[in-house]
């Protein structure tokens, strides 16, 4: 692919997408970024935890500290034959850059770097400090990535004031939506025991699927809360049900049900667990539950960071973004508890994790311009 007439952001995005960084493999993306950051005065610090590569970079020693947070890992591409072009051989077609990670989130990561390069060239003596927190474990279990880097920073009392996460937040046009919070995520694996037997002799067995069905119906009908000004109501979804031996004439001895809550700040994980188990007890189930809290809800109300980002989008695009807390979890859930203001801003999310993932080329350059303006709004006296 020729570099003729390609912007610096697009060239870097192409280079990053070309690297097969399926989680948790970084595949050389982070050294490429660190080399660019070293060249503009950052102190870069590779941080490996287990099999996960991360890095922390900082330019400046004074506060306030503004941080770009993101990830270089991508989800597996799926069947290659279903792609119109190879997922790790990026192609430009009809004004779009195609490839795995184009939108989630190598495009954002490229825009981070080029925005910073221009900003520092124009403002070498900017106020405060700029940081980068980059991981290769966002799309996986997220146990050796951002959470570990935050622990590392907390242990040496290095505090983030403002954090921009490059997750694809936009809906119809770049910057039309920013995420100033996320719902919590609480999962559960439920096992209900019965008695295995022959389907022709149900009186000699106890079918756990029949036992659990009324309880699941009741759970699906529950109103868990009404949400609030910032969060939609809490939702409950069943994602998996497994039972049986595979034979049509055997009543199973147990059934496993996997479900998840995406919850607002109106309820706690403990309250959800208590309500669920109360319903199971009411239905006299012989059950066990294994709960997994993968993230608490967080919120950054209107203030310095939200204002700086909203103004930057308005100044660059002419429109004002909407604030949202919808969508899945992000690594912001590990950063917000430290007291940092956290906002997510990235490209359109229409093709993330899909076959033929892509991003509009013009959006990458617009995103880089917005990021640069955010730095100007927060770290200069303009």
PDB file of C-alpha atoms in Angstrom, residues 24 77 99 127 147 177 179 184 197 225 241 269 275:
ATOM      1  CA  UNK A  24      -3.464 -11.028  24.444  1.00  0.00           C
ATOM      2  CA  UNK A  77     -11.300 -12.270  13.034  1.00  0.00           C
ATOM      3  CA  UNK A  99      -9.231  -4.478   8.853  1.00  0.00           C
ATOM      4  CA  UNK A 127       1.035  22.779  31.295  1.00  0.00           C
ATOM      5  CA  UNK A 147      -6.116  -3.214  36.221  1.00  0.00           C
ATOM      6  CA  UNK A 177     -21.732  10.566  21.430  1.00  0.00           C
ATOM      7  CA  UNK A 179     -19.462   7.998  27.166  1.00  0.00           C
ATOM      8  CA  UNK A 184     -21.809  -2.282  36.063  1.00  0.00           C
ATOM      9  CA  UNK A 197     -34.625 -40.497  34.757  1.00  0.00           C
ATOM     10  CA  UNK A 225     -34.857  -0.244  39.088  1.00  0.00           C
ATOM     11  CA  UNK A 241     -28.797 -22.694  29.149  1.00  0.00           C
ATOM     12  CA  UNK A 269     -24.472  -6.146  43.342  1.00  0.00           C
ATOM     13  CA  UNK A 275     -33.310 -10.591  45.079  1.00  0.00           C
TER      14      UNK A 275
END
